[in-house]
Amino acid sequence: MKNYEVVYIFHPSLDEDTVDEKLERFHDVVSEPKDAEVTAVDHWGVRQLAYEIQDQNQGYYVVAQFTTEPDNLSEFERLLKLDEELMRFLVVLSEGEPTSGMSIMAETFETEGAADDDDDDDDDDDDLVDDEEMDDDDDSPPEFAGGRGRRRRVEGPRIEVLNYKDVSTLSRFVTEQGKILPKRTTKVTARFQRGLGTAVKRARYLALLPYVRHHDR
């Protein structure tokens, strides 16, 4: 058994009862094996999309988490693709993210000059996120300004689990041109930078983040 999370974007005209009926049919597939179960269902309701999907600028979001055998996913996804009122969906392995759009923060705060626990990683890790590098310049947000020659980290609580649904946090690491800030600018660890790239890609696919700022709606 593995833990999965699925984000649904339904047509905004659907009400909660209709969505629940669809979810019950979908989830019957993944919960069929012994010990498989749906552990959480979170209705976000109708939200503005970062860009249009199927000529709609709003979508009804639902996040669900479940445990099932990987073999059940093919039938589950086949069923989802057949539903014409499901505008988009994404199924991923759950890494402990809450169903809400929040990341999990540490209780303690990082301070300037904190050691980078991934300093042993090659500097080439700066290039791992879609080749979306940019030079340090005055356009960088002030919270990332660390100067050259001294390793500094963003002040504030450490992010223990970066949630790809956490638009507020992800937006801090994306430029006005839609590029992900490089590690040499943000001073985050290489491990965090890799996770950041994956999270931003998922958020863009789910229309939680635009591909470029001020995206035409």
Tab-separated table of C-alpha atoms in Angstrom:
chain	number	residue	atom	x	y	z
A	1	MET	CA	0.000	0.000	0.000
A	2	LYS	CA	1.116	3.523	-0.767
A	3	ASN	CA	-0.219	6.912	0.252
A	4	TYR	CA	-1.500	9.133	-2.558
A	5	GLU	CA	-3.018	12.555	-2.937
A	6	VAL	CA	-5.294	13.675	-5.754
A	7	VAL	CA	-6.371	17.205	-6.601
A	8	TYR	CA	-9.558	17.512	-8.658
A	9	ILE	CA	-10.679	20.595	-10.579
A	10	PHE	CA	-14.369	20.222	-11.434
A	11	HIS	CA	-16.495	22.511	-13.566
A	12	PRO	CA	-17.499	25.507	-11.400
A	13	SER	CA	-21.212	25.010	-12.128
A	14	LEU	CA	-21.316	21.818	-10.028
A	15	ASP	CA	-22.628	21.950	-6.468
A	16	GLU	CA	-21.145	20.089	-3.520
A	17	ASP	CA	-23.714	17.260	-3.596
A	18	THR	CA	-23.011	16.523	-7.255
A	19	VAL	CA	-19.270	16.578	-6.618
A	20	ASP	CA	-19.693	14.198	-3.667
A	21	GLU	CA	-21.549	11.736	-5.899
A	22	LYS	CA	-18.690	11.779	-8.373
A	23	LEU	CA	-16.096	11.394	-5.626
A	24	GLU	CA	-17.901	8.398	-4.199
A	25	ARG	CA	-17.780	6.690	-7.581
A	26	PHE	CA	-14.105	7.551	-8.092
A	27	HIS	CA	-13.044	6.511	-4.612
A	28	ASP	CA	-14.818	3.159	-4.781
A	29	VAL	CA	-12.094	2.107	-7.206
A	30	VAL	CA	-9.115	2.980	-5.019
A	31	SER	CA	-10.680	1.729	-1.779
A	32	GLU	CA	-11.714	-1.655	-3.163
A	33	PRO	CA	-8.660	-3.702	-2.051
A	34	LYS	CA	-8.381	-4.885	1.538
A	35	ASP	CA	-6.919	-2.240	3.884
A	36	ALA	CA	-7.209	0.437	1.175
A	37	GLU	CA	-9.103	3.542	2.250
A	38	VAL	CA	-9.780	7.189	1.562
A	39	THR	CA	-8.269	9.022	4.525
A	40	ALA	CA	-9.231	12.644	3.792
A	41	VAL	CA	-11.460	14.699	1.507
A	42	ASP	CA	-11.175	18.487	1.555
A	43	HIS	CA	-13.590	20.613	-0.505
A	44	TRP	CA	-11.899	23.898	-1.367
A	45	GLY	CA	-14.945	24.957	-3.362
A	46	VAL	CA	-14.948	27.323	-6.326
A	47	ARG	CA	-11.699	29.245	-6.781
A	48	GLN	CA	-10.218	31.533	-9.376
A	49	LEU	CA	-7.877	29.778	-11.798
A	50	ALA	CA	-4.462	31.259	-12.536
A	51	TYR	CA	-5.274	30.802	-16.232
A	52	GLU	CA	-8.249	29.528	-18.194
A	53	ILE	CA	-8.970	25.808	-18.465
A	54	GLN	CA	-11.572	24.716	-21.007
A	55	ASP	CA	-12.723	28.324	-21.368
A	56	GLN	CA	-13.372	28.581	-17.628
A	57	ASN	CA	-11.629	31.019	-15.303
A	58	GLN	CA	-12.915	29.305	-12.145
A	59	GLY	CA	-12.885	25.725	-10.941
A	60	TYR	CA	-14.282	23.668	-8.069
A	61	TYR	CA	-11.260	22.255	-6.198
A	62	VAL	CA	-11.247	19.118	-4.079
A	63	VAL	CA	-8.203	17.503	-2.472
A	64	ALA	CA	-8.365	13.866	-1.365
A	65	GLN	CA	-5.852	11.497	0.186
A	66	PHE	CA	-6.012	7.724	0.090
A	67	THR	CA	-4.006	4.536	0.522
A	68	THR	CA	-4.180	1.863	-2.155
A	69	GLU	CA	-2.137	-0.506	-4.278
A	70	PRO	CA	-0.317	1.118	-7.229
A	71	ASP	CA	-2.031	-1.339	-9.602
A	72	ASN	CA	-5.366	0.375	-8.914
A	73	LEU	CA	-4.245	3.735	-10.199
A	74	SER	CA	-4.597	2.923	-13.906
A	75	GLU	CA	-8.312	2.117	-13.557
A	76	PHE	CA	-8.791	5.090	-11.251
A	77	GLU	CA	-7.215	7.520	-13.722
A	78	ARG	CA	-9.113	5.953	-16.628
A	79	LEU	CA	-12.372	6.661	-14.806
A	80	LEU	CA	-11.340	10.252	-14.105
A	81	LYS	CA	-10.494	10.903	-17.750
A	82	LEU	CA	-13.980	9.792	-18.802
A	83	ASP	CA	-15.722	12.436	-16.688
A	84	GLU	CA	-16.369	15.460	-18.903
A	85	GLU	CA	-17.111	17.698	-15.904
A	86	LEU	CA	-13.690	17.031	-14.384
A	87	MET	CA	-11.573	19.711	-16.025
A	88	ARG	CA	-8.211	18.563	-14.637
A	89	PHE	CA	-6.724	16.290	-11.984
A	90	LEU	CA	-3.336	15.353	-10.579
A	91	VAL	CA	-2.432	12.198	-8.647
A	92	VAL	CA	0.853	12.214	-6.712
A	93	LEU	CA	2.511	10.242	-3.948
A	94	SER	CA	1.711	11.893	-0.630
A	95	GLU	CA	4.772	13.158	1.231
A	96	GLY	CA	2.889	14.326	4.286
A	97	GLU	CA	1.419	17.520	2.823
A	98	PRO	CA	-1.844	18.616	4.449
A	99	THR	CA	-4.887	18.803	2.188
A	100	SER	CA	-5.029	22.547	2.772
A	101	GLY	CA	-2.805	24.972	0.885
A	102	MET	CA	-0.297	25.251	3.730
A	103	SER	CA	3.253	24.002	4.167
A	104	ILE	CA	4.480	22.428	7.410
A	105	MET	CA	6.771	24.819	9.262
A	106	ALA	CA	9.351	24.046	11.947
A	107	GLU	CA	8.813	25.426	15.420
A	108	THR	CA	12.233	27.069	15.514
A	109	PHE	CA	13.401	29.969	13.368
A	110	GLU	CA	16.427	30.040	11.075
A	111	THR	CA	18.826	32.927	11.556
A	112	GLU	CA	21.273	34.592	9.237
A	113	GLY	CA	24.456	32.660	8.690
A	114	ALA	CA	22.810	29.289	9.387
A	115	ALA	CA	24.728	26.424	7.872
A	116	ASP	CA	23.416	24.846	4.696
A	117	ASP	CA	22.939	21.159	5.459
A	118	ASP	CA	23.336	20.359	1.762
A	119	ASP	CA	26.564	22.256	1.171
A	120	ASP	CA	28.178	19.013	0.035
A	121	ASP	CA	25.958	19.015	-3.055
A	122	ASP	CA	27.571	20.287	-6.223
A	123	ASP	CA	26.982	23.885	-7.197
A	124	ASP	CA	25.476	22.482	-10.384
A	125	ASP	CA	22.296	21.909	-8.364
A	126	ASP	CA	21.497	25.533	-9.147
A	127	ASP	CA	20.711	24.333	-12.669
A	128	LEU	CA	18.300	21.574	-11.697
A	129	VAL	CA	15.095	23.577	-11.885
A	130	ASP	CA	14.121	23.832	-15.552
A	131	ASP	CA	17.322	25.740	-16.302
A	132	GLU	CA	15.446	28.730	-14.891
A	133	GLU	CA	18.460	30.585	-13.530
A	134	MET	CA	18.800	34.287	-13.238
A	135	ASP	CA	21.634	36.510	-12.062
A	136	ASP	CA	21.563	38.181	-8.670
A	137	ASP	CA	20.200	41.652	-9.289
A	138	ASP	CA	18.204	44.424	-7.727
A	139	ASP	CA	14.945	42.777	-8.851
A	140	SER	CA	15.320	40.014	-6.271
A	141	PRO	CA	12.855	40.272	-3.406
A	142	PRO	CA	14.478	41.896	-0.347
A	143	GLU	CA	14.018	38.807	1.832
A	144	PHE	CA	16.451	36.939	-0.417
A	145	ALA	CA	19.128	39.639	-0.467
A	146	GLY	CA	22.127	38.018	1.142
A	147	GLY	CA	25.116	39.596	-0.545
A	148	ARG	CA	28.008	37.742	-2.100
A	149	GLY	CA	30.607	35.778	-0.207
A	150	ARG	CA	28.523	35.087	2.881
A	151	ARG	CA	25.988	32.282	2.994
A	152	ARG	CA	22.676	33.543	4.325
A	153	ARG	CA	19.241	32.049	4.565
A	154	VAL	CA	15.770	33.548	4.464
A	155	GLU	CA	14.785	34.549	7.977
A	156	GLY	CA	11.777	32.838	9.487
A	157	PRO	CA	10.652	29.310	10.352
A	158	ARG	CA	12.224	26.502	8.380
A	159	ILE	CA	9.878	24.745	5.951
A	160	GLU	CA	9.745	21.090	6.963
A	161	VAL	CA	7.351	19.979	4.211
A	162	LEU	CA	6.879	22.217	1.169
A	163	ASN	CA	3.294	21.891	0.005
A	164	TYR	CA	2.854	22.273	-3.758
A	165	LYS	CA	-0.589	23.745	-2.996
A	166	ASP	CA	0.950	26.526	-0.890
A	167	VAL	CA	0.677	29.369	-3.404
A	168	SER	CA	1.779	32.052	-0.950
A	169	THR	CA	5.107	30.369	-0.200
A	170	LEU	CA	5.817	29.261	-3.761
A	171	SER	CA	5.190	32.768	-5.087
A	172	ARG	CA	8.092	34.071	-3.013
A	173	PHE	CA	10.466	31.911	-5.044
A	174	VAL	CA	9.163	32.884	-8.497
A	175	THR	CA	10.080	36.026	-10.446
A	176	GLU	CA	7.721	38.341	-12.296
A	177	GLN	CA	8.736	36.509	-15.478
A	178	GLY	CA	7.620	33.202	-13.985
A	179	LYS	CA	11.146	31.867	-13.426
A	180	ILE	CA	12.194	30.058	-10.272
A	181	LEU	CA	14.828	31.939	-8.321
A	182	PRO	CA	18.165	30.061	-8.263
A	183	LYS	CA	19.674	28.646	-5.087
A	184	ARG	CA	22.500	31.153	-5.141
A	185	THR	CA	19.917	33.923	-4.776
A	186	THR	CA	17.591	32.358	-2.197
A	187	LYS	CA	20.341	30.538	-0.237
A	188	VAL	CA	18.104	27.523	0.338
A	189	THR	CA	19.479	23.991	0.372
A	190	ALA	CA	19.904	22.003	-2.833
A	191	ARG	CA	17.348	19.500	-1.565
A	192	PHE	CA	14.801	22.259	-1.026
A	193	GLN	CA	15.553	23.711	-4.473
A	194	ARG	CA	14.826	20.382	-6.137
A	195	GLY	CA	11.569	20.047	-4.238
A	196	LEU	CA	10.716	23.625	-5.121
A	197	GLY	CA	10.989	22.880	-8.829
A	198	THR	CA	8.608	19.939	-8.535
A	199	ALA	CA	6.154	21.916	-6.398
A	200	VAL	CA	6.039	24.855	-8.821
A	201	LYS	CA	5.448	22.552	-11.802
A	202	ARG	CA	2.535	20.891	-10.007
A	203	ALA	CA	1.033	24.201	-8.904
A	204	ARG	CA	1.219	25.533	-12.458
A	205	TYR	CA	-0.441	22.431	-13.888
A	206	LEU	CA	-3.268	22.804	-11.368
A	207	ALA	CA	-3.717	26.495	-12.281
A	208	LEU	CA	-2.783	27.506	-8.751
A	209	LEU	CA	0.165	29.466	-10.141
A	210	PRO	CA	0.389	31.145	-13.552
A	211	TYR	CA	3.193	30.261	-15.931
A	212	VAL	CA	3.989	33.985	-15.997
A	213	ARG	CA	2.798	36.724	-13.660
A	214	HIS	CA	-0.193	38.763	-14.808
A	215	HIS	CA	-1.275	35.789	-16.936
A	216	ASP	CA	-4.094	36.651	-19.312
A	217	ARG	CA	-7.268	35.139	-17.922
